[in-house]
Each structure stands twice: as C-alpha cells, then as structure tokens.
Short mmCIF file of C-alpha atoms in Angstrom, two decimals:
data_model
loop_
_atom_site.label_atom_id
_atom_site.label_comp_id
_atom_site.label_asym_id
_atom_site.label_seq_id
_atom_site.Cartn_x
_atom_site.Cartn_y
_atom_site.Cartn_z
CA MET A 19 26.46 -22.48 0.61
CA ILE A 20 26.87 -21.04 4.10
CA ALA A 21 24.30 -18.33 3.37
CA ASN A 22 21.79 -21.02 2.37
CA LEU A 23 22.46 -22.92 5.60
CA LEU A 24 22.08 -19.75 7.64
CA LEU A 25 18.78 -18.89 5.93
CA SER A 26 17.37 -22.42 6.21
CA PHE A 27 17.04 -22.33 10.01
CA PRO A 28 15.26 -18.94 10.09
CA SER A 29 13.04 -20.17 7.26
CA ILE A 30 11.96 -23.17 9.29
CA VAL A 31 11.38 -21.01 12.37
CA LEU A 32 9.33 -18.50 10.34
CA LEU A 33 7.35 -21.32 8.73
CA ALA A 34 6.52 -22.63 12.21
CA ALA A 35 5.64 -19.11 13.39
CA GLY A 36 3.23 -18.73 10.47
CA TRP A 37 1.65 -22.07 11.24
CA VAL A 38 1.31 -21.33 14.98
CA GLY A 39 -0.06 -17.82 14.41
CA ALA A 40 -2.60 -19.01 11.87
CA ALA A 41 -3.59 -21.95 14.08
CA LEU A 42 -4.25 -19.56 16.97
CA LEU A 43 -6.31 -17.27 14.76
CA ARG A 44 -8.25 -20.25 13.43
CA ARG A 45 -8.86 -21.42 16.99
CA SER A 46 -10.26 -17.98 17.85
CA TRP A 47 -12.59 -18.23 14.87
CA LEU A 48 -13.88 -21.59 16.06
CA LEU A 49 -14.50 -20.41 19.64
CA ARG A 50 -16.67 -17.35 18.88
CA ASP A 51 -17.06 -16.38 22.52
CA GLY A 52 -15.31 -14.10 25.02
CA SER A 53 -12.15 -16.21 25.23
CA ALA A 54 -11.39 -15.73 21.54
CA SER A 55 -9.73 -12.34 22.03
CA ALA A 56 -6.73 -13.90 23.77
CA PHE A 57 -6.16 -16.25 20.83
CA ILE A 58 -6.47 -13.32 18.41
CA ALA A 59 -3.93 -11.21 20.30
CA VAL A 60 -1.41 -14.03 20.67
CA GLY A 61 -1.85 -15.15 17.06
CA TRP A 62 -1.17 -11.69 15.66
CA ALA A 63 1.69 -11.21 18.13
CA VAL A 64 3.35 -14.40 16.88
CA LEU A 65 2.94 -13.38 13.24
CA GLY A 66 4.11 -9.80 13.81
CA GLY A 67 6.93 -10.88 16.12
CA GLY A 68 8.26 -13.23 13.46
CA VAL A 69 8.42 -10.41 10.93
CA VAL A 70 10.11 -8.03 13.36
CA ALA A 71 12.60 -10.68 14.56
CA ALA A 72 13.50 -11.60 10.98
CA ALA A 73 13.97 -7.94 10.07
CA VAL A 74 16.33 -7.46 13.02
CA VAL A 75 18.29 -10.71 12.66
CA ILE A 76 18.52 -11.11 8.87
CA GLY A 77 18.08 -7.55 7.69
CA PRO A 78 15.19 -5.18 7.04
CA VAL A 79 14.59 -6.07 3.39
CA LYS A 80 15.62 -9.71 3.17
CA GLY A 81 14.30 -10.57 6.63
CA THR A 82 10.90 -8.96 6.12
CA THR A 83 10.50 -10.60 2.72
CA LEU A 84 11.53 -14.02 4.03
CA ALA A 85 9.21 -13.67 7.02
CA LEU A 86 6.20 -12.69 4.94
CA VAL A 87 6.71 -15.53 2.49
CA MET A 88 7.45 -18.26 5.01
CA GLU A 89 4.69 -17.22 7.41
CA ALA A 90 2.23 -17.19 4.52
CA ILE A 91 3.28 -20.73 3.58
CA GLY A 92 2.83 -21.85 7.19
CA ALA A 93 -0.61 -20.21 7.33
CA LEU A 94 -1.59 -21.93 4.09
CA GLY A 95 -0.74 -25.21 5.77
CA VAL A 96 -3.28 -24.45 8.49
CA VAL A 97 -5.90 -23.48 5.92
CA TRP A 98 -5.26 -26.63 3.92
CA GLY A 99 -5.42 -28.80 7.03
CA GLY A 100 -8.71 -27.25 8.12
CA ARG A 101 -10.27 -27.81 4.72
CA VAL A 102 -9.35 -31.48 4.70
CA ARG A 103 -10.73 -32.04 8.19
CA ARG A 104 -13.96 -30.16 7.47
CA LYS A 105 -14.55 -32.12 4.28
CA ALA A 106 -13.90 -35.42 6.04
CA ALA A 107 -16.19 -34.44 8.92
CA ARG A 108 -18.99 -33.49 6.54
CA MET A 109 -18.65 -36.80 4.71
CA ARG A 110 -18.70 -38.64 8.06
CA ASP A 111 -21.79 -36.74 9.27
CA GLY A 112 -23.69 -37.41 6.07
CA GLU A 113 -23.65 -33.90 4.56
CA ALA A 114 -24.80 -32.11 7.71
CA ALA A 115 -25.15 -28.65 6.18
CA PRO A 116 -24.52 -27.40 2.66
CA GLU A 117 -22.04 -24.66 2.00
CA PRO A 118 -23.64 -21.25 1.32
CA LEU A 119 -22.63 -21.20 -2.34
CA GLU A 120 -23.71 -24.81 -3.01
CA GLU A 121 -27.35 -23.88 -3.36
CA GLN A 122 -29.34 -24.87 -6.41
CA GLY A 123 -28.52 -22.38 -9.14
CA ARG A 124 -30.56 -20.96 -11.98
CA LEU A 125 -29.24 -20.48 -15.46
CA TRP A 126 -30.17 -16.80 -15.75
CA ARG A 127 -28.42 -16.01 -12.43
CA GLY A 128 -25.29 -17.77 -13.64
CA VAL A 129 -25.28 -15.87 -16.92
CA LEU A 130 -25.87 -12.58 -15.10
CA ARG A 131 -23.07 -13.33 -12.62
CA ALA A 132 -20.70 -14.10 -15.51
CA LEU A 133 -21.58 -10.80 -17.19
CA LEU A 134 -21.15 -8.90 -13.94
CA ALA A 135 -17.85 -10.58 -13.05
CA GLY A 136 -16.40 -10.39 -16.55
CA PRO A 137 -17.03 -7.19 -18.49
CA LEU A 138 -18.46 -5.04 -15.70
CA GLY A 139 -15.82 -6.18 -13.19
CA MET A 140 -13.13 -5.42 -15.76
CA THR A 141 -14.58 -1.95 -16.34
CA ALA A 142 -14.59 -1.20 -12.60
CA ALA A 143 -11.03 -2.50 -12.22
CA LEU A 144 -9.88 -0.45 -15.20
CA ALA A 145 -11.48 2.70 -13.77
CA VAL A 146 -9.79 2.23 -10.38
CA ALA A 147 -6.44 1.45 -12.05
CA LEU A 148 -6.87 4.60 -14.13
CA CYS A 149 -7.23 6.60 -10.91
CA PHE A 150 -3.94 5.13 -9.73
CA ALA A 151 -2.29 6.10 -13.02
CA VAL A 152 -3.52 9.68 -12.68
CA TYR A 153 -2.94 10.31 -8.97
CA LEU A 154 0.19 8.33 -8.05
CA PRO A 155 3.29 10.49 -7.63
CA GLY A 156 6.33 9.86 -9.77
CA ASP A 157 7.28 9.38 -13.37
CA PRO A 158 4.30 8.89 -15.73
CA ARG A 159 5.80 5.70 -17.17
CA THR A 160 6.09 4.19 -13.69
CA ARG A 161 2.50 5.15 -12.87
CA ILE A 162 1.26 3.50 -16.08
CA VAL A 163 3.19 0.30 -15.36
CA ILE A 164 1.95 0.15 -11.76
CA SER A 165 -1.65 0.71 -12.79
CA GLY A 166 -1.27 -1.87 -15.56
CA LEU A 167 0.01 -4.44 -13.07
CA LEU A 168 -2.69 -3.49 -10.60
CA MET A 169 -5.54 -3.88 -13.08
CA PRO A 170 -5.64 -7.73 -13.22
CA VAL A 171 -5.46 -7.92 -9.43
CA LEU A 172 -8.37 -5.53 -9.08
CA TRP A 173 -10.30 -7.43 -11.74
CA GLY A 174 -9.70 -10.69 -9.88
CA LEU A 175 -10.94 -9.12 -6.65
CA ALA A 176 -14.03 -7.75 -8.40
CA MET A 177 -14.73 -11.14 -9.97
CA THR A 178 -14.29 -13.01 -6.69
CA TRP A 179 -16.53 -10.65 -4.79
CA THR A 180 -19.19 -10.62 -7.51
CA LEU A 181 -19.31 -14.40 -7.77
CA ALA A 182 -19.44 -14.83 -3.98
CA ASP A 183 -22.12 -12.20 -3.35
CA ARG A 184 -25.66 -13.58 -3.39
CA ARG A 185 -27.32 -10.24 -4.06
CA LEU A 186 -26.98 -9.43 -7.71
CA LEU A 187 -28.40 -5.91 -7.44
CA ARG A 188 -25.82 -4.94 -4.81
CA ALA A 189 -23.00 -6.32 -6.95
CA THR A 190 -24.31 -4.47 -9.98
CA ALA A 191 -24.66 -1.21 -8.08
CA VAL A 192 -21.17 -1.40 -6.60
CA LEU A 193 -19.51 -2.24 -9.92
CA VAL A 194 -21.38 0.48 -11.83
CA CYS A 195 -20.64 3.08 -9.13
CA ALA A 196 -16.96 2.07 -9.03
CA SER A 197 -16.76 2.37 -12.80
CA LEU A 198 -18.44 5.77 -12.98
CA LEU A 199 -16.65 7.22 -9.96
CA GLY A 200 -13.27 5.89 -11.08
CA VAL A 201 -13.53 7.36 -14.56
CA GLY A 202 -14.97 10.62 -13.21
CA ILE A 203 -12.28 11.07 -10.59
CA ALA A 204 -9.55 10.22 -13.10
CA ALA A 205 -11.00 12.75 -15.54
CA LEU A 206 -11.00 15.41 -12.83
CA GLY A 207 -7.37 14.65 -12.04
CA GLY A 208 -6.37 14.83 -15.67
CA ALA A 209 -8.12 18.15 -16.11
CA ALA A 210 -6.47 19.76 -13.08
#
C-alpha cells in the first residue's frame, strides 16, 4: 500500500515530464526555423532528466522502467491532442490540403503493396531475424527465442515502411536486398 502511494507521485511527475518534453519537441517541429533548436534541446533534456532522476530516486531498474513507460504515455497524450486539433482545423478550413497518403489509389498499386508488405516483408524480416539468431552471443536457445520474438516486430516495421513509401520500386529493391543479404550473411556465419 505504501509502495503504491510512493510510486504514484513519481508516476504523475514522470507523466507530466513526458507530456512537457513531447510538447516542446512538437513545438520545435511546428516552428521549423532557427529558434527550434532551443525547444529540441530543452525537450530532450526534460525527457532524459526524468529518466535519470527516476533511476536515482527509485532505483536503476524500476525507476528507468517507470520513467520510460510514464513518459511514453505522456508523449502519447501530446500526439493524441495534436491529431484531434489538426483534424478539427482541417474540417473548419474546408479540407485545406489532403494528407500525402490520401491520394486516389489504383487497384494494381494496392495489390502490389499488399504483396510487398506481406510475403516479401515477412521474408526480409525473417532473414534479418535469422542473422540475429546466428550472430548474437549466448546460448543457442536464447538466440532462437530472441530472434523469434524479433521477427514480428521487424515484419511490422517492414510492412509499415512499405505501405507508407510511395515508390514501389524502392520498396521492392530494399526488401529484396534485405532478404538476400540477410540469408547470405546468416549462411556465412553458420559456415564459419
């Protein structure tokens, strides 16, 4: 009970630090001129200072973990607030400018993107995860588990990047090269 009360105050402070740091970084993004560097430095200082202060006050493991989680929640609040305001402003201005990915799509591009993001993205993620399984130090079972847990994350990143990239040839080239290089490098490591 007392431990929960002691951790609730630092949690609120870290949540506020995450919100303030993210708000300063967002402000620097909106300025886009010479004065933005001060907002960037102060924003990162607030975020980093919260992590360091929590590690010193609460403990290195529990404090760092609590700081990273609570600051991320505070930053998500800033992101969520910015999205709501931007959507309301666009509705008020009468759809001033479309988002980059809201362009008129073509069926063949959508099918090609799905094929690139799905099977080819999975192949690239599997090849990179295989490199981790071959080259990470430690017990082989641990390396296999880590690469197995890493594979869906890498696949999600490949899918997100592929679906957001407008140039299909670049996405195809990167995924094919990542697949071939990953398998080749893993094969070289297994042979050595």
